[in-house]
């Protein structure tokens, strides 16, 4: 029978990116770039966000692609952020159809109609991408934000180097734990996501997963859920110090809901740890599975 530690190792590897998924992501990047390139001057495009940092969970949804616009598109920078989002939407909807394309706060989402099975598998395909218009600025990027009606600054390299440093300081277990808690956050059992945006989990992990890897997934996750619950009401600035606070998307009621659900997750983790301690291994696995969802293995 699978031990809890073996189950977590399997869970961790199921949430890792594999070559087929990366090949599919690159193919979609090129395809969307071709569509947008027919209508806009694009200097370059690159896969970024949690996908690039290896902190994205499964199924692979909303992979971020930055499209760095050329000088010929500079006029959009003088207009309100919704104009470029509208223009990206029009170009993408003409290709993929309106039902597959959605305007978001900072990007346009394109859904490729991939079926997600009951085990959260997609046959190694990317479900959707976020096409993010951007302008290069002194080593950073300006991107539109329709919520604040401004162009905001961001820097993917800074976020990536912070994640890498945290990962290394945590015996290379940090990204795996972040992916697991983001998988928990996406569990449809909650209804709406407890923590919004899920990037906030990673931002909090930069401060909340510290002191070194203790060697056990169950203990680390129990403590991580507990700390997230205790600190989700705080304001969390952009780790790069450029954009608006990452926690701005949640009002007081939403933070309280997140706190409650994170506390419940910590309590379930404690229960699973206790079950394993009493020798009820199968029950412990079931408790973790109910907490995380189908990618947590029972055998
Ligand atoms: N408030 C912010 N200020 C500056 N940059 C931000 C901010 N929020 C997000 N970003 C950057 O934009 C990227 C994409 O944002 P997004 O919300 O998709 O997060 P993500 O890390 O990709 O997580 P997810 O796995 O949910 O897609 C982030 O990875 C981060 O680099
Ligand atoms: Mg993203």
Short mmCIF file of C-alpha atoms and ligand atoms in Angstrom, two decimals:
data_model
loop_
_atom_site.label_atom_id
_atom_site.label_comp_id
_atom_site.label_asym_id
_atom_site.label_seq_id
_atom_site.Cartn_x
_atom_site.Cartn_y
_atom_site.Cartn_z
CA UNK A 1 0.00 0.00 0.00
CA UNK A 2 1.02 3.55 -0.73
CA UNK A 3 2.45 5.44 2.25
CA UNK A 4 1.47 9.06 2.76
CA UNK A 5 4.97 10.16 1.76
CA UNK A 6 4.83 8.10 -1.44
CA UNK A 7 1.40 9.54 -2.20
CA UNK A 8 2.71 13.10 -1.86
CA UNK A 9 5.68 12.34 -4.13
CA UNK A 10 3.32 10.98 -6.76
CA UNK A 11 1.00 13.98 -6.31
CA UNK A 12 3.95 16.34 -6.69
CA UNK A 13 5.12 14.71 -9.90
CA UNK A 14 1.59 14.74 -11.34
CA UNK A 15 1.61 18.52 -10.94
CA UNK A 16 4.95 18.91 -12.73
CA UNK A 17 5.18 20.13 -16.30
CA UNK A 18 6.21 17.47 -18.79
CA UNK A 19 7.71 17.74 -22.25
CA UNK A 20 4.47 17.08 -24.15
CA UNK A 21 2.74 19.88 -22.26
CA UNK A 22 5.61 22.26 -22.92
CA UNK A 23 5.56 21.36 -26.62
CA UNK A 24 1.82 22.05 -26.74
CA UNK A 25 2.27 25.37 -24.91
CA UNK A 26 4.94 26.47 -27.41
CA UNK A 27 2.74 25.44 -30.31
CA UNK A 28 -0.17 27.48 -28.94
CA UNK A 29 2.11 30.43 -28.29
CA UNK A 30 3.23 30.40 -31.93
CA UNK A 31 -0.31 29.99 -33.18
CA UNK A 32 -1.69 32.91 -31.13
CA UNK A 33 1.32 34.99 -32.09
CA UNK A 34 0.56 34.36 -35.76
CA UNK A 35 -3.05 35.45 -35.25
CA UNK A 36 -2.09 38.63 -33.39
CA UNK A 37 0.92 39.27 -35.62
CA UNK A 38 -1.40 39.63 -38.62
CA UNK A 39 -3.06 42.66 -36.95
CA UNK A 40 -0.41 44.16 -34.64
CA UNK A 41 3.28 45.01 -34.74
CA UNK A 42 4.73 42.55 -32.21
CA UNK A 43 8.41 42.79 -31.30
CA UNK A 44 8.43 39.47 -29.46
CA UNK A 45 6.32 37.14 -27.36
CA UNK A 46 7.18 34.87 -24.46
CA UNK A 47 5.54 32.39 -22.12
CA UNK A 48 5.57 33.80 -18.60
CA UNK A 49 3.69 33.89 -15.27
CA UNK A 50 3.42 30.81 -13.11
CA UNK A 51 3.85 28.58 -16.18
CA UNK A 52 7.36 29.88 -16.75
CA UNK A 53 8.23 29.73 -13.05
CA UNK A 54 6.90 26.17 -12.67
CA UNK A 55 4.39 27.25 -10.07
CA UNK A 56 1.33 26.64 -12.24
CA UNK A 57 -0.95 23.83 -11.15
CA UNK A 58 -2.90 21.35 -13.31
CA UNK A 59 -4.91 21.29 -15.49
CA UNK A 60 -2.88 23.85 -17.44
CA UNK A 61 -5.26 26.78 -17.76
CA UNK A 62 -4.62 30.47 -18.43
CA UNK A 63 -0.97 30.19 -19.39
CA UNK A 64 0.34 33.75 -19.68
CA UNK A 65 1.88 34.92 -22.94
CA UNK A 66 3.28 38.44 -23.08
CA UNK A 67 3.09 40.10 -26.48
CA UNK A 68 5.56 42.96 -26.53
CA UNK A 69 4.13 45.54 -28.91
CA UNK A 70 6.27 47.51 -31.33
CA UNK A 71 6.53 51.27 -31.87
CA UNK A 72 3.74 51.22 -34.45
CA UNK A 73 1.32 50.33 -31.63
CA UNK A 74 2.63 52.98 -29.21
CA UNK A 75 -0.61 55.01 -29.65
CA UNK A 76 -2.43 52.39 -27.58
CA UNK A 77 -0.24 53.31 -24.61
CA UNK A 78 -1.77 56.82 -24.68
CA UNK A 79 -5.29 55.40 -24.59
CA UNK A 80 -7.19 53.84 -21.73
CA UNK A 81 -6.21 50.19 -21.04
CA UNK A 82 -9.49 48.75 -22.27
CA UNK A 83 -8.73 49.86 -25.85
CA UNK A 84 -5.87 47.43 -26.40
CA UNK A 85 -7.77 44.67 -24.59
CA UNK A 86 -10.74 45.33 -26.90
CA UNK A 87 -8.44 45.26 -29.94
CA UNK A 88 -6.81 41.96 -28.87
CA UNK A 89 -10.27 40.55 -28.21
CA UNK A 90 -11.50 41.50 -31.68
CA UNK A 91 -8.49 39.94 -33.38
CA UNK A 92 -8.69 36.72 -31.37
CA UNK A 93 -12.49 36.40 -31.54
CA UNK A 94 -12.30 36.71 -35.35
CA UNK A 95 -10.05 33.62 -35.37
CA UNK A 96 -11.34 31.48 -32.50
CA UNK A 97 -14.98 32.61 -32.24
CA UNK A 98 -16.57 34.75 -29.54
CA UNK A 99 -17.51 31.77 -27.39
CA UNK A 100 -13.84 30.82 -26.98
CA UNK A 101 -12.48 34.27 -26.20
CA UNK A 102 -12.95 36.36 -23.06
CA UNK A 103 -11.79 39.81 -21.94
CA UNK A 104 -10.11 39.82 -18.53
CA UNK A 105 -8.61 42.53 -16.33
CA UNK A 106 -5.16 42.48 -17.94
CA UNK A 107 -5.45 40.08 -20.86
CA UNK A 108 -7.64 38.21 -23.29
CA UNK A 109 -8.27 34.55 -22.55
CA UNK A 110 -8.42 32.03 -25.39
CA UNK A 111 -9.98 28.65 -24.66
CA UNK A 112 -8.97 25.80 -26.96
CA UNK A 113 -11.93 23.57 -26.11
CA UNK A 114 -9.79 20.87 -24.51
CA UNK A 115 -11.73 18.26 -22.51
CA UNK A 116 -10.69 17.84 -18.87
CA UNK A 117 -11.46 14.31 -17.65
CA UNK A 118 -12.58 13.31 -14.15
CA UNK A 119 -8.95 12.84 -13.08
CA UNK A 120 -8.11 16.39 -14.21
CA UNK A 121 -6.14 15.07 -17.19
CA UNK A 122 -6.14 16.82 -20.57
CA UNK A 123 -4.04 14.43 -22.66
CA UNK A 124 -1.09 16.81 -22.10
CA UNK A 125 -2.83 19.75 -23.71
CA UNK A 126 -3.12 23.35 -22.60
CA UNK A 127 -6.73 24.32 -21.87
CA UNK A 128 -6.40 28.08 -22.37
CA UNK A 129 -3.94 30.96 -22.60
CA UNK A 130 -4.00 34.57 -21.43
CA UNK A 131 -2.76 36.88 -24.18
CA UNK A 132 -1.26 39.89 -22.39
CA UNK A 133 -0.51 43.04 -24.42
CA UNK A 134 2.59 44.82 -23.16
CA UNK A 135 5.12 47.56 -23.82
CA UNK A 136 8.76 47.26 -22.79
CA UNK A 137 9.88 49.98 -20.40
CA UNK A 138 13.40 50.22 -18.93
CA UNK A 139 13.71 46.49 -18.31
CA UNK A 140 10.13 46.25 -16.97
CA UNK A 141 6.83 45.91 -18.83
CA UNK A 142 3.72 48.05 -18.85
CA UNK A 143 0.49 46.08 -19.15
CA UNK A 144 -3.14 47.29 -19.21
CA UNK A 145 -5.26 46.93 -16.08
CA UNK A 146 -8.97 47.47 -16.69
CA UNK A 147 -9.83 47.30 -12.97
CA UNK A 148 -7.71 50.29 -12.00
CA UNK A 149 -8.09 51.80 -15.51
CA UNK A 150 -4.33 52.34 -15.73
CA UNK A 151 -1.26 50.83 -17.30
CA UNK A 152 0.63 49.02 -14.55
CA UNK A 153 4.27 47.99 -14.32
CA UNK A 154 5.39 44.43 -13.86
CA UNK A 155 8.59 42.46 -14.03
CA UNK A 156 8.40 38.70 -14.64
CA UNK A 157 12.16 38.24 -14.13
CA UNK A 158 12.00 39.63 -10.59
CA UNK A 159 9.11 37.31 -9.72
CA UNK A 160 11.00 34.40 -11.23
CA UNK A 161 14.24 35.07 -9.37
CA UNK A 162 12.38 35.42 -6.05
CA UNK A 163 10.63 32.10 -6.64
CA UNK A 164 13.92 30.43 -7.54
CA UNK A 165 15.62 31.77 -4.39
CA UNK A 166 12.73 30.58 -2.19
CA UNK A 167 12.78 27.18 -3.89
CA UNK A 168 16.50 26.75 -3.30
CA UNK A 169 16.23 27.85 0.33
CA UNK A 170 13.58 25.17 0.82
CA UNK A 171 15.54 22.16 -0.43
CA UNK A 172 13.84 22.47 -3.84
CA UNK A 173 10.43 21.60 -2.37
CA UNK A 174 8.95 25.14 -2.42
CA UNK A 175 7.47 25.14 -5.94
CA UNK A 176 5.92 21.71 -5.42
CA UNK A 177 4.16 22.89 -2.26
CA UNK A 178 2.95 26.06 -4.03
CA UNK A 179 1.51 23.95 -6.88
CA UNK A 180 -0.25 21.68 -4.36
CA UNK A 181 -1.92 24.56 -2.51
CA UNK A 182 -2.90 26.18 -5.81
CA UNK A 183 -4.44 22.82 -6.76
CA UNK A 184 -6.37 22.90 -3.47
CA UNK A 185 -7.49 26.43 -4.30
CA UNK A 186 -8.94 25.20 -7.61
CA UNK A 187 -10.85 22.30 -6.02
CA UNK A 188 -14.43 22.80 -7.28
CA UNK A 189 -15.67 21.63 -3.87
CA UNK A 190 -15.13 25.21 -2.61
CA UNK A 191 -17.30 26.81 -5.29
CA UNK A 192 -15.47 30.05 -5.94
CA UNK A 193 -11.70 30.00 -5.41
CA UNK A 194 -10.87 30.74 -1.77
CA UNK A 195 -7.76 32.77 -2.60
CA UNK A 196 -7.96 35.28 -5.44
CA UNK A 197 -5.78 35.69 -7.42
CA UNK A 198 -4.03 32.35 -7.00
CA UNK A 199 -0.76 34.26 -7.57
CA UNK A 200 -1.35 35.52 -4.01
CA UNK A 201 -0.65 32.00 -2.71
CA UNK A 202 2.78 32.15 -4.31
CA UNK A 203 3.39 35.69 -3.06
CA UNK A 204 2.45 34.65 0.48
CA UNK A 205 4.60 31.53 0.19
CA UNK A 206 7.64 33.79 -0.30
CA UNK A 207 7.17 34.79 3.33
CA UNK A 208 5.14 31.95 4.82
CA UNK A 209 7.26 28.96 3.75
CA UNK A 210 10.49 29.62 5.55
CA UNK A 211 12.78 28.04 8.10
CA UNK A 212 13.76 25.22 5.80
CA UNK A 213 12.14 22.04 4.57
CA UNK A 214 11.44 19.78 7.53
CA UNK A 215 11.30 16.63 5.44
CA UNK A 216 7.57 15.85 5.59
CA UNK A 217 4.93 17.02 3.12
CA UNK A 218 2.09 16.52 5.58
CA UNK A 219 3.62 18.68 8.32
CA UNK A 220 4.74 21.40 5.92
CA UNK A 221 1.30 21.65 4.30
CA UNK A 222 -0.54 21.67 7.62
CA UNK A 223 1.63 24.54 8.84
CA UNK A 224 1.43 26.35 5.48
CA UNK A 225 -2.41 26.26 5.47
CA UNK A 226 -2.40 27.53 9.05
CA UNK A 227 -0.08 30.44 8.26
CA UNK A 228 -1.98 31.33 5.09
CA UNK A 229 -5.20 31.47 7.15
CA UNK A 230 -3.60 33.67 9.80
CA UNK A 231 -2.15 36.12 7.29
CA UNK A 232 -4.63 36.24 4.39
CA UNK A 233 -6.26 39.37 5.82
CA UNK A 234 -2.96 41.30 5.46
CA UNK A 235 -2.08 43.47 2.48
CA UNK A 236 0.38 41.78 0.15
CA UNK A 237 2.36 44.07 -2.15
CA UNK A 238 3.77 43.06 -5.52
CA UNK A 239 7.05 41.26 -4.62
CA UNK A 240 8.76 43.25 -7.39
CA UNK A 241 7.49 46.51 -5.86
CA UNK A 242 6.03 47.67 -9.17
CA UNK A 243 2.36 46.76 -9.56
CA UNK A 244 -0.67 47.24 -7.29
CA UNK A 245 -0.95 45.06 -4.16
CA UNK A 246 -1.62 41.47 -5.19
CA UNK A 247 -4.20 41.20 -2.40
CA UNK A 248 -6.33 44.06 -3.79
CA UNK A 249 -8.64 41.64 -5.62
CA UNK A 250 -10.23 40.49 -2.32
CA UNK A 251 -12.46 42.68 -0.16
CA UNK A 252 -12.88 42.07 3.59
CA UNK A 253 -15.68 39.51 3.14
CA UNK A 254 -13.71 37.56 0.56
CA UNK A 255 -10.62 37.52 2.81
CA UNK A 256 -12.70 36.26 5.72
CA UNK A 257 -14.09 33.49 3.54
CA UNK A 258 -10.54 32.58 2.47
CA UNK A 259 -9.40 32.55 6.10
CA UNK A 260 -12.20 30.20 7.08
CA UNK A 261 -11.55 27.77 4.22
CA UNK A 262 -7.79 27.82 4.81
CA UNK A 263 -8.42 27.09 8.51
CA UNK A 264 -10.67 24.18 7.54
CA UNK A 265 -7.92 22.89 5.24
CA UNK A 266 -5.41 23.08 8.11
CA UNK A 267 -7.84 21.15 10.31
CA UNK A 268 -8.30 18.46 7.62
CA UNK A 269 -4.53 18.20 7.30
CA UNK A 270 -4.26 17.71 11.08
CA UNK A 271 -6.91 15.02 10.87
CA UNK A 272 -5.02 13.19 8.10
CA UNK A 273 -1.78 13.38 10.07
CA UNK A 274 -3.56 11.95 13.11
CA UNK A 275 -5.11 9.12 11.07
CA UNK A 276 -1.69 8.13 9.73
CA UNK A 277 -0.22 8.26 13.23
CA UNK A 278 -2.90 5.82 14.40
CA UNK A 279 -2.04 3.46 11.55
CA UNK A 280 -5.12 4.27 9.48
CA UNK A 281 -3.14 4.83 6.31
CA UNK A 282 -6.00 4.33 3.85
CA UNK A 283 -8.18 6.78 5.80
CA UNK A 284 -5.35 9.33 5.83
CA UNK A 285 -4.99 9.08 2.04
CA UNK A 286 -8.74 9.58 1.62
CA UNK A 287 -8.64 12.69 3.80
CA UNK A 288 -5.82 14.22 1.73
CA UNK A 289 -7.63 13.25 -1.48
CA UNK A 290 -10.85 14.96 -0.37
CA UNK A 291 -8.83 18.05 0.51
CA UNK A 292 -6.87 18.32 -2.75
CA UNK A 293 -8.89 16.55 -5.45
CA UNK A 294 -8.40 13.74 -7.99
CA UNK A 295 -4.68 14.20 -8.67
CA UNK A 296 -3.92 13.14 -5.10
CA UNK A 297 -3.45 9.36 -5.45
CA UNK A 298 -5.17 6.71 -3.33
CA UNK A 299 -3.03 3.92 -4.75
N1 LIG B 1 -0.26 43.01 -8.78
C1 LIG B 1 0.71 42.68 -9.65
N2 LIG B 1 1.71 43.51 -9.91
C2 LIG B 1 2.69 43.20 -10.76
N3 LIG B 1 2.75 42.05 -11.44
C3 LIG B 1 1.78 41.14 -11.23
C4 LIG B 1 0.70 41.41 -10.34
N4 LIG B 1 -0.13 40.34 -10.34
C5 LIG B 1 0.42 39.45 -11.19
N5 LIG B 1 1.56 39.91 -11.74
C6 LIG B 1 2.44 39.23 -12.70
O1 LIG B 1 1.66 38.74 -13.76
C7 LIG B 1 1.81 37.32 -13.86
C8 LIG B 1 0.52 36.69 -14.32
O2 LIG B 1 -0.51 36.91 -13.37
P1 LIG B 1 -1.48 35.75 -12.95
O3 LIG B 1 -2.57 36.32 -12.12
O4 LIG B 1 -1.84 34.93 -14.14
O5 LIG B 1 -0.57 34.89 -11.96
P2 LIG B 1 0.20 33.53 -12.13
O6 LIG B 1 1.41 33.65 -11.26
O7 LIG B 1 0.47 33.25 -13.57
O8 LIG B 1 -0.74 32.48 -11.47
P3 LIG B 1 -1.80 31.44 -12.10
O9 LIG B 1 -1.18 30.11 -11.86
O10 LIG B 1 -3.03 31.66 -11.34
O11 LIG B 1 -1.96 31.76 -13.55
C9 LIG B 1 2.25 36.90 -12.46
O12 LIG B 1 2.93 35.66 -12.48
C10 LIG B 1 3.14 38.04 -12.07
O13 LIG B 1 4.44 37.88 -12.63
MG1 LIG B 2 -1.21 33.12 -14.96
#
